[in-house]
Short mmCIF file of C-alpha atoms in Angstrom, two decimals:
data_model
loop_
_atom_site.label_atom_id
_atom_site.label_comp_id
_atom_site.label_asym_id
_atom_site.label_seq_id
_atom_site.Cartn_x
_atom_site.Cartn_y
_atom_site.Cartn_z
CA MET A 1 199.80 87.72 118.38
CA ALA A 2 196.45 86.09 117.81
CA ASP A 3 196.12 85.22 121.49
CA LYS A 4 197.12 88.73 122.50
CA ASP A 5 194.63 90.20 120.06
CA TYR A 6 191.88 87.97 121.39
CA ALA A 7 192.64 88.91 124.97
CA SER A 8 192.72 92.57 124.04
CA ASP A 9 189.35 92.36 122.32
CA SER A 10 187.92 90.54 125.34
CA ASP A 11 189.20 93.19 127.74
CA GLU A 12 187.73 95.88 125.53
CA GLU A 13 184.37 94.16 125.55
CA GLN A 14 184.44 93.98 129.36
CA VAL A 15 185.21 97.69 129.64
CA GLN A 16 182.30 98.61 127.37
CA VAL A 17 179.74 96.61 129.36
CA GLU A 18 177.45 99.07 131.12
CA LYS A 19 175.06 98.55 133.96
CA GLU A 20 171.43 98.25 133.02
CA PRO A 21 169.59 101.49 133.74
CA GLU A 22 167.33 101.40 136.76
CA PRO A 23 163.66 101.18 135.80
CA GLU A 24 161.97 104.57 135.83
CA SER A 25 159.26 105.07 138.40
CA PRO A 26 155.83 105.13 136.76
CA PRO A 27 154.38 108.60 136.18
CA GLU A 28 152.11 109.87 138.93
CA ASP A 29 148.44 109.09 138.38
CA THR A 30 146.69 112.49 138.30
CA SER A 31 143.27 111.15 137.33
CA LEU A 32 140.19 110.78 139.51
CA THR A 33 140.86 107.05 139.74
CA ASN A 34 143.60 107.95 142.23
CA PRO A 35 142.10 108.35 145.75
CA ASP A 36 144.85 110.84 146.63
CA VAL A 37 143.71 113.12 143.81
CA ILE A 38 140.10 112.98 145.04
CA THR A 39 141.32 113.90 148.52
CA LYS A 40 143.22 116.93 147.20
CA TYR A 41 140.15 118.15 145.34
CA GLN A 42 138.06 117.69 148.49
CA GLU A 43 140.54 119.56 150.69
CA ALA A 44 140.83 122.41 148.18
CA ALA A 45 137.02 122.59 148.04
CA LYS A 46 136.69 122.69 151.84
CA ILE A 47 139.09 125.61 152.04
CA ALA A 48 137.37 127.43 149.16
CA GLN A 49 133.99 126.98 150.88
CA GLY A 50 135.29 128.14 154.25
CA VAL A 51 137.08 131.20 152.89
CA LEU A 52 134.01 132.10 150.82
CA LEU A 53 131.83 132.07 153.94
CA ASP A 54 134.35 134.27 155.77
CA VAL A 55 134.46 136.71 152.86
CA VAL A 56 130.65 136.81 152.73
CA ALA A 57 130.61 137.72 156.43
CA ARG A 58 132.83 140.74 155.67
CA CYS A 59 130.53 142.14 153.00
CA VAL A 60 128.95 144.74 155.26
CA PRO A 61 128.32 148.48 154.90
CA ASP A 62 131.50 150.63 154.86
CA ALA A 63 133.81 147.64 154.21
CA LYS A 64 136.57 148.40 151.68
CA ILE A 65 136.78 146.10 148.69
CA VAL A 66 140.59 145.90 148.80
CA ASP A 67 140.49 144.88 152.48
CA ILE A 68 138.05 142.06 151.72
CA CYS A 69 140.15 140.81 148.80
CA ARG A 70 143.36 140.93 150.80
CA PHE A 71 141.72 139.11 153.72
CA GLY A 72 140.47 136.35 151.40
CA ASP A 73 143.85 135.81 149.73
CA GLU A 74 145.62 135.69 153.09
CA ALA A 75 143.01 133.27 154.45
CA ILE A 76 143.61 130.89 151.54
CA GLU A 77 147.38 130.98 151.99
CA SER A 78 147.08 130.49 155.75
CA ARG A 79 144.76 127.50 155.51
CA VAL A 80 146.61 125.63 152.78
CA ALA A 81 149.85 126.03 154.76
CA ASN A 82 148.43 123.71 157.43
CA ILE A 83 147.85 120.69 155.20
CA PHE A 84 149.98 118.38 153.03
CA LYS A 85 153.19 119.43 154.73
CA ASN A 86 155.05 116.16 154.15
CA LYS A 87 156.70 114.94 150.97
CA GLY A 88 154.55 112.94 148.61
CA LYS A 89 155.35 109.72 146.75
CA ASN A 90 157.41 111.76 144.29
CA GLY A 91 159.66 112.98 147.09
CA LYS A 92 158.42 116.57 146.90
CA VAL A 93 156.18 118.70 149.07
CA ALA A 94 153.01 119.57 147.13
CA MET A 95 152.63 123.15 145.97
CA LYS A 96 149.40 124.72 147.19
CA GLY A 97 147.75 128.11 147.40
CA ILE A 98 145.61 130.51 145.39
CA ALA A 99 144.21 129.17 142.12
CA PHE A 100 142.27 132.37 141.47
CA PRO A 101 142.71 135.55 143.55
CA VAL A 102 139.74 136.79 145.53
CA CYS A 103 137.65 139.20 143.45
CA VAL A 104 134.79 141.29 144.85
CA SER A 105 132.78 142.79 141.99
CA VAL A 106 130.07 145.21 143.09
CA ASN A 107 126.74 146.03 141.42
CA ASP A 108 127.25 146.53 137.66
CA ALA A 109 130.82 145.16 137.82
CA VAL A 110 130.56 141.64 136.42
CA CYS A 111 133.90 140.10 137.36
CA HIS A 112 137.65 140.35 138.07
CA LEU A 113 137.52 143.35 140.41
CA SER A 114 140.44 142.88 142.81
CA PRO A 115 141.84 146.35 143.63
CA LEU A 116 145.37 147.26 144.69
CA GLU A 117 146.25 149.07 147.89
CA SER A 118 146.84 152.23 145.86
CA ASP A 119 143.39 152.15 144.24
CA THR A 120 141.17 154.79 145.84
CA SER A 121 138.51 155.03 143.15
CA PHE A 122 136.29 152.30 144.59
CA ALA A 123 133.71 153.33 147.17
CA PRO A 124 133.21 151.23 150.31
CA LEU A 125 130.32 148.77 150.28
CA ALA A 126 126.88 150.19 150.99
CA ALA A 127 123.63 148.61 152.16
CA GLY A 128 121.85 146.83 149.33
CA ASP A 129 124.94 146.50 147.12
CA MET A 130 124.99 143.36 144.98
CA VAL A 131 128.38 141.70 145.48
CA LYS A 132 129.87 138.91 143.36
CA ILE A 133 132.65 136.99 145.15
CA ASP A 134 135.00 134.82 143.07
CA LEU A 135 137.98 132.76 144.28
CA GLY A 136 139.95 129.55 143.73
CA VAL A 137 142.17 127.20 145.75
CA HIS A 138 144.57 124.48 144.64
CA ILE A 139 146.33 121.60 146.37
CA ASP A 140 149.16 120.18 144.26
CA GLY A 141 147.58 121.87 141.25
CA PHE A 142 144.14 120.27 141.75
CA ILE A 143 141.77 123.22 141.61
CA ALA A 144 138.50 124.09 143.34
CA VAL A 145 136.82 127.34 142.27
CA VAL A 146 133.67 129.00 143.55
CA ALA A 147 131.68 132.20 143.01
CA HIS A 148 128.69 133.48 144.93
CA THR A 149 126.39 136.51 144.88
CA VAL A 150 125.36 138.28 148.09
CA ILE A 151 123.40 141.41 149.00
CA VAL A 152 125.05 143.71 151.54
CA PRO A 153 122.70 143.81 154.57
CA GLY A 154 120.75 146.96 155.28
CA GLU A 155 117.98 148.98 153.74
CA LYS A 156 118.19 150.31 150.20
CA ALA A 157 115.31 152.08 148.53
CA LEU A 158 114.18 149.83 145.68
CA SER A 159 110.84 149.70 143.94
CA GLU A 160 108.92 146.43 143.72
CA ALA A 161 109.86 146.20 140.05
CA GLU A 162 113.56 146.60 140.89
CA ILE A 163 113.35 143.97 143.61
CA ALA A 164 111.67 141.62 141.15
CA ARG A 165 114.42 142.16 138.56
CA ARG A 166 117.17 141.67 141.14
CA ASN A 167 115.59 138.48 142.50
CA ASN A 168 115.01 137.15 138.99
CA VAL A 169 118.66 137.50 138.00
CA ILE A 170 119.81 135.83 141.24
CA SER A 171 117.29 133.02 140.73
CA ALA A 172 118.26 132.55 137.10
CA ALA A 173 121.98 132.20 137.84
CA TYR A 174 121.47 129.59 140.55
CA ALA A 175 118.84 127.68 138.57
CA ALA A 176 121.13 127.65 135.52
CA SER A 177 124.03 126.32 137.57
CA GLU A 178 121.79 123.54 138.87
CA VAL A 179 120.66 122.62 135.37
CA ALA A 180 124.24 122.66 134.07
CA VAL A 181 125.47 120.40 136.87
CA ARG A 182 122.65 117.94 136.21
CA LEU A 183 123.57 117.79 132.52
CA LEU A 184 127.28 117.38 133.20
CA LYS A 185 127.22 113.61 132.73
CA PRO A 186 129.37 111.25 130.63
CA GLY A 187 127.87 111.04 127.17
CA ASN A 188 126.23 114.47 127.20
CA THR A 189 127.66 117.37 125.18
CA ASN A 190 128.57 120.99 125.82
CA ASN A 191 125.85 122.09 123.38
CA GLN A 192 123.19 120.50 125.58
CA VAL A 193 124.34 122.57 128.55
CA THR A 194 124.38 125.82 126.56
CA ALA A 195 120.87 125.17 125.22
CA ALA A 196 119.52 124.41 128.70
CA ILE A 197 121.02 127.59 130.15
CA LYS A 198 119.24 129.58 127.44
CA GLN A 199 115.94 128.06 128.52
CA VAL A 200 116.55 129.15 132.10
CA ALA A 201 117.55 132.69 131.09
CA ASP A 202 114.49 133.05 128.86
CA ALA A 203 112.19 131.81 131.61
CA PHE A 204 113.46 134.45 134.04
CA ASP A 205 113.70 137.16 131.35
CA VAL A 206 117.43 137.76 131.85
CA ARG A 207 120.49 137.46 129.60
CA PRO A 208 123.63 135.31 130.02
CA ILE A 209 126.82 137.38 129.91
CA SER A 210 128.37 137.29 126.43
CA GLY A 211 131.79 135.77 125.94
CA THR A 212 131.71 133.64 129.09
CA LEU A 213 133.39 130.25 128.74
CA MET A 214 133.31 127.34 131.15
CA HIS A 215 136.40 125.14 131.09
CA GLN A 216 137.53 121.67 131.91
CA MET A 217 140.21 121.83 134.62
CA LYS A 218 143.27 119.63 135.03
CA GLN A 219 146.27 119.63 137.34
CA TYR A 220 147.66 123.20 137.24
CA VAL A 221 145.33 124.00 134.31
CA ILE A 222 142.34 126.23 135.06
CA ASP A 223 141.28 126.69 131.43
CA GLY A 224 141.48 123.33 129.68
CA ASN A 225 140.71 122.68 126.02
CA LYS A 226 137.20 121.34 126.54
CA MET A 227 134.82 124.29 126.89
CA ILE A 228 131.15 125.13 127.36
CA LEU A 229 129.63 128.36 126.04
CA LEU A 230 127.39 130.18 128.47
CA LYS A 231 125.65 131.81 125.52
CA GLU A 232 125.66 130.74 121.87
CA GLU A 233 126.76 133.62 119.63
CA PRO A 234 127.94 133.85 116.01
CA GLU A 235 131.20 135.54 117.03
CA HIS A 236 132.03 132.88 119.62
CA LYS A 237 132.40 129.39 118.21
CA ILE A 238 133.87 126.37 119.97
CA GLU A 239 134.16 122.70 119.10
CA THR A 240 131.44 120.33 120.22
CA CYS A 241 132.75 118.04 122.94
CA THR A 242 131.38 115.06 124.85
CA PHE A 243 131.83 114.81 128.61
CA GLU A 244 133.72 111.79 129.90
CA ALA A 245 134.12 110.15 133.28
CA GLY A 246 137.22 111.33 135.13
CA GLU A 247 136.94 114.97 134.01
CA VAL A 248 136.64 118.10 136.18
CA TYR A 249 134.76 121.25 135.17
CA ALA A 250 134.12 124.76 136.45
CA ILE A 251 130.48 125.65 135.86
CA ASP A 252 130.55 129.45 135.57
CA ILE A 253 127.23 131.28 135.28
CA ALA A 254 126.83 135.07 135.00
CA MET A 255 123.43 136.62 134.29
CA SER A 256 122.27 140.19 133.73
CA THR A 257 118.98 142.04 133.59
CA GLY A 258 120.52 144.13 130.81
CA GLU A 259 121.82 143.22 127.37
CA GLY A 260 124.43 140.86 128.78
CA LYS A 261 127.20 142.59 126.83
CA PRO A 262 129.66 143.95 129.40
CA ARG A 263 132.49 146.26 128.49
CA GLU A 264 135.70 147.61 129.96
CA THR A 265 135.08 151.01 131.54
CA GLY A 266 138.60 151.99 132.56
CA ALA A 267 139.04 150.10 135.83
CA ARG A 268 142.63 148.92 136.21
CA THR A 269 143.27 145.26 135.40
CA THR A 270 145.01 143.55 138.32
CA VAL A 271 144.49 139.82 137.64
CA TYR A 272 146.75 138.03 135.15
CA LYS A 273 147.83 134.53 134.15
CA ARG A 274 151.07 133.29 132.62
CA ALA A 275 150.67 132.44 128.92
CA VAL A 276 152.83 129.31 129.11
CA GLU A 277 153.03 128.79 125.34
CA LYS A 278 154.60 132.23 124.75
CA LYS A 279 158.36 132.92 124.81
CA TYR A 280 160.15 136.27 124.65
CA SER A 281 163.41 137.72 125.98
CA LEU A 282 162.45 140.83 127.94
CA ARG A 283 164.76 143.82 127.58
CA ASN A 284 164.06 145.68 130.79
CA LYS A 285 165.92 144.36 133.86
CA SER A 286 163.06 145.04 136.30
CA SER A 287 160.65 143.33 133.88
CA ARG A 288 162.88 140.25 133.78
CA GLN A 289 163.05 140.16 137.58
CA PHE A 290 159.28 140.47 137.84
CA PHE A 291 158.69 137.78 135.21
CA ASN A 292 161.12 135.40 136.96
CA ASP A 293 159.13 135.93 140.14
CA VAL A 294 155.89 135.14 138.29
CA ASN A 295 157.39 131.93 136.86
CA LYS A 296 158.49 130.88 140.33
CA ARG A 297 155.33 131.73 142.29
CA PHE A 298 152.55 131.56 139.68
CA PRO A 299 153.84 129.42 136.79
CA THR A 300 150.42 128.49 135.39
CA LEU A 301 147.58 129.85 137.55
CA PRO A 302 146.06 133.36 137.79
CA PHE A 303 147.42 135.86 140.31
CA SER A 304 146.79 139.40 141.51
CA VAL A 305 149.33 142.22 141.26
CA ARG A 306 148.50 142.73 144.95
CA SER A 307 150.58 139.59 145.67
CA PHE A 308 153.79 141.53 144.94
CA THR A 309 155.29 143.73 147.64
CA ASP A 310 156.65 146.33 145.20
CA GLU A 311 153.53 147.40 143.35
CA THR A 312 155.31 149.97 141.16
CA THR A 313 157.90 147.49 139.87
CA ALA A 314 155.20 144.90 139.30
CA ARG A 315 153.09 147.29 137.24
CA LEU A 316 156.09 148.23 135.08
CA GLY A 317 156.96 144.58 134.55
CA ILE A 318 153.38 143.69 133.68
CA ARG A 319 153.26 146.33 130.97
CA GLU A 320 156.13 144.80 129.00
CA CYS A 321 154.96 141.24 129.66
CA VAL A 322 151.45 142.01 128.39
CA ASN A 323 152.81 143.86 125.35
CA HIS A 324 154.69 140.70 124.36
CA GLU A 325 151.77 138.39 125.30
CA LEU A 326 153.65 136.68 128.11
CA LEU A 327 150.75 137.39 130.47
CA MET A 328 147.02 137.09 129.81
CA PRO A 329 144.91 139.83 131.46
CA TYR A 330 141.56 139.30 133.16
CA PRO A 331 139.96 142.73 132.60
CA VAL A 332 137.29 144.21 134.84
CA LEU A 333 134.00 144.13 132.92
CA ASN A 334 130.91 146.23 133.65
CA GLU A 335 127.25 146.16 132.66
CA ARG A 336 125.16 149.33 132.43
CA ALA A 337 124.91 151.11 135.77
CA ASP A 338 121.18 150.52 136.25
CA GLU A 339 121.29 146.76 135.64
CA PHE A 340 121.61 143.85 138.08
CA VAL A 341 124.26 141.13 137.63
CA SER A 342 124.52 137.76 139.40
CA HIS A 343 127.46 135.33 139.32
CA VAL A 344 127.64 131.68 140.38
CA LYS A 345 130.55 129.26 139.93
CA VAL A 346 130.89 125.67 141.14
CA THR A 347 133.42 122.87 140.74
CA VAL A 348 132.15 119.54 139.44
CA LEU A 349 133.90 116.16 139.33
CA LEU A 350 132.76 113.50 136.87
CA LEU A 351 133.72 110.47 138.93
CA PRO A 352 134.92 107.22 137.31
CA SER A 353 131.79 105.52 138.69
CA GLY A 354 129.66 107.68 136.40
CA ASN A 355 128.33 109.84 139.25
CA THR A 356 128.70 113.61 139.32
CA ALA A 357 129.99 115.36 142.46
CA GLN A 358 129.55 119.11 142.96
CA VAL A 359 132.19 120.00 145.55
CA THR A 360 131.79 123.78 145.84
CA GLY A 361 128.93 126.25 145.83
CA LEU A 362 126.54 127.86 148.31
CA LEU A 363 122.81 128.47 148.31
CA PRO A 364 121.52 131.95 147.40
CA SER A 365 122.26 134.68 149.92
CA THR A 366 118.61 134.70 151.05
CA TYR A 367 118.90 131.13 152.36
CA LEU A 368 118.59 131.89 156.09
CA SER A 369 115.52 134.10 155.71
CA ALA A 370 113.99 131.57 153.34
CA VAL A 371 114.18 128.77 155.90
CA SER A 372 111.66 130.54 158.12
CA SER A 373 109.31 131.29 155.21
CA PRO A 374 106.59 128.67 154.65
CA LEU A 375 106.18 127.17 151.22
CA PRO A 376 103.20 128.46 149.27
CA ALA A 377 100.34 126.01 149.46
CA ALA A 378 99.64 123.81 146.47
CA PRO A 379 96.43 124.71 144.59
CA ALA A 380 93.39 122.63 145.41
CA ALA A 381 92.34 119.99 142.93
CA GLY A 382 90.49 121.56 140.03
CA ALA A 383 91.33 125.06 141.21
CA GLU A 384 94.49 125.56 139.16
CA THR A 385 94.78 129.05 137.72
CA ALA A 386 96.88 130.42 134.92
CA ALA A 387 99.28 131.86 137.50
CA SER A 388 99.67 128.62 139.45
CA ALA A 389 100.11 126.64 136.25
CA ALA A 390 103.09 128.78 135.37
CA THR A 391 104.90 127.94 138.59
CA ALA A 392 105.73 124.82 140.53
CA VAL A 393 105.46 123.99 144.23
CA VAL A 394 108.30 121.80 145.43
CA PRO A 395 108.12 119.80 148.70
CA ALA A 396 110.21 121.25 151.51
CA PRO A 397 113.58 119.47 151.70
CA VAL A 398 115.64 118.50 154.71
CA LEU A 399 117.85 121.52 155.35
CA PRO A 400 121.21 121.68 157.13
CA GLU A 401 121.23 123.29 160.57
CA SER A 402 123.27 126.25 159.37
CA VAL A 403 125.00 127.63 156.33
CA GLU A 404 128.33 127.00 158.08
CA GLY A 405 127.73 123.28 157.61
CA LEU A 406 128.39 123.73 153.91
CA ALA A 407 132.00 124.72 154.60
CA THR A 408 132.88 121.20 155.68
CA LYS A 409 130.16 119.04 154.19
CA GLY A 410 130.08 120.56 150.74
CA SER A 411 127.02 121.18 148.64
CA ALA A 412 126.19 117.47 148.61
CA ALA A 413 125.04 117.89 152.23
CA PHE A 414 121.56 118.77 151.04
CA PRO A 415 119.27 118.10 148.04
CA VAL A 416 120.41 121.05 145.96
CA ALA A 417 117.55 121.19 143.48
CA ASN A 418 114.75 121.01 146.03
CA THR A 419 116.44 123.44 148.40
CA LEU A 420 117.18 125.85 145.58
CA PHE A 421 113.62 126.02 144.40
CA TYR A 422 112.31 126.18 147.96
CA VAL A 423 114.42 129.32 148.41
CA LEU A 424 113.30 130.81 145.12
CA GLN A 425 109.64 130.09 145.83
CA SER A 426 109.83 131.92 149.15
CA GLN A 427 111.08 135.14 147.55
CA ARG A 428 108.24 137.22 146.24
CA PRO A 429 107.55 138.32 143.54
CA VAL A 430 109.86 135.64 142.09
CA ALA A 431 108.23 132.40 140.97
CA VAL A 432 109.96 129.36 139.55
CA PRO A 433 108.79 128.55 136.02
CA ALA A 434 107.44 125.00 135.93
CA ALA A 435 109.40 124.40 132.72
CA ILE A 436 112.66 124.93 134.61
CA VAL A 437 111.68 122.48 137.34
CA ASP A 438 110.83 119.96 134.62
CA LEU A 439 114.16 120.65 132.93
CA ILE A 440 116.11 119.87 136.09
CA GLN A 441 114.03 116.80 136.90
CA GLN A 442 114.47 115.40 133.39
CA ALA A 443 118.20 116.12 133.06
CA PRO A 444 119.47 113.24 135.24
CA LEU A 445 116.92 110.85 133.76
CA GLU A 446 118.07 111.63 130.23
CA SER A 447 121.70 110.94 131.15
CA LYS A 448 120.76 107.74 132.95
CA LYS A 449 118.94 106.44 129.88
CA LYS A 450 121.97 107.17 127.72
CA ALA A 451 124.28 105.44 130.20
CA ASN A 452 122.07 102.35 130.33
CA LYS A 453 121.89 102.28 126.52
CA LYS A 454 125.70 102.43 126.25
CA LYS A 455 126.06 99.74 128.90
CA LYS A 456 123.62 97.47 127.07
CA ALA A 457 125.42 98.04 123.74
CA ALA A 458 128.78 97.21 125.34
CA THR A 459 127.36 93.99 126.82
CA GLU A 460 125.90 92.94 123.48
CA ALA A 461 129.21 93.65 121.73
CA LYS A 462 130.96 91.18 124.03
#
């Protein structure tokens, strides 16, 4: 019996022996230390730049806003379809497409204007209209966003004072974006950026748009937890954060000649984003079908209702989804009708090396005309006046042959700060406050000193 029992126990032990589980493949590296990730950001940025230029070219008198938006969305989808077709290391084909639908906000409209085919309340573009273009592209969830302000070509009767106000708000937005990018360095804080933007706005006598937040971006996340306030306000408080190498940010600048307090004026909201943390069992069948489609096509990133073939069903589904907070709306916001609004957005990578790379963004819309305008001469020694002391003359930079070069080379193809101020200087009656030039010139130096100090402290600690 004992032998039989022993044999039985031995057999039982052999049956229970299981194969060792195969080692799990390491999680995919989605940081900027991975060259493949850098490549995806670069490709997304190239497409965003190219589509932006094509959209700018369509901002002409009598063009319909909905046609421009639809063209831009289709251009993004068409161009991303031609890249990254093969399976990646994870055995899957990378998702790619629109990270933010094309919005064309005209004159006092600040943002998020992306009409539906059925919307007939928006007039075609007219000569002299101030157009804010906003869009985003992603490759495998790695996002490149960009916004740009253009003036529709043609004559529009404006007084010298109105031209000055319009040019000031354009200049302020681009100067503020330049300052913000320069301050976006490891070791600096979001509060530093907000304070610097205020200096720019004050210098140009314009106001940052209230409630605007700039976000860190991650894979499939367009609004990360780290944020930068465009304008410090008592009702809008965020945590202080320190920038770190390996992070990606959207620098989003909107300026107004008015109070900077936009409001909803009744324009239909058409841009939404899935609120991934919210759960609810929808009762209406058509709402469930619509929401399933959203989860499949736009699980985390913003989309336009225009992307759905059945607009009526989509609008009904959206209503229930918004009521139960399953979708987050991006409402159309407007300033006062007689004010000018400018919008600039760029994508910035904080590389592991400590360098900062701005991968999207164009020069002001007056770039081509500015190239042919000579720089104002520097004042003779001892002849400086109060007026010349208030402005700065910047040496002419080396300029690219054409704006189209930016679509493939990116904004690093030229010295952004010098070119920017060259353009602003050539637009009269706009002058660049010397304090803003100093602010930009000092920003990288300040970060470099901090970096060297940290490096020295680390060495001493060893």
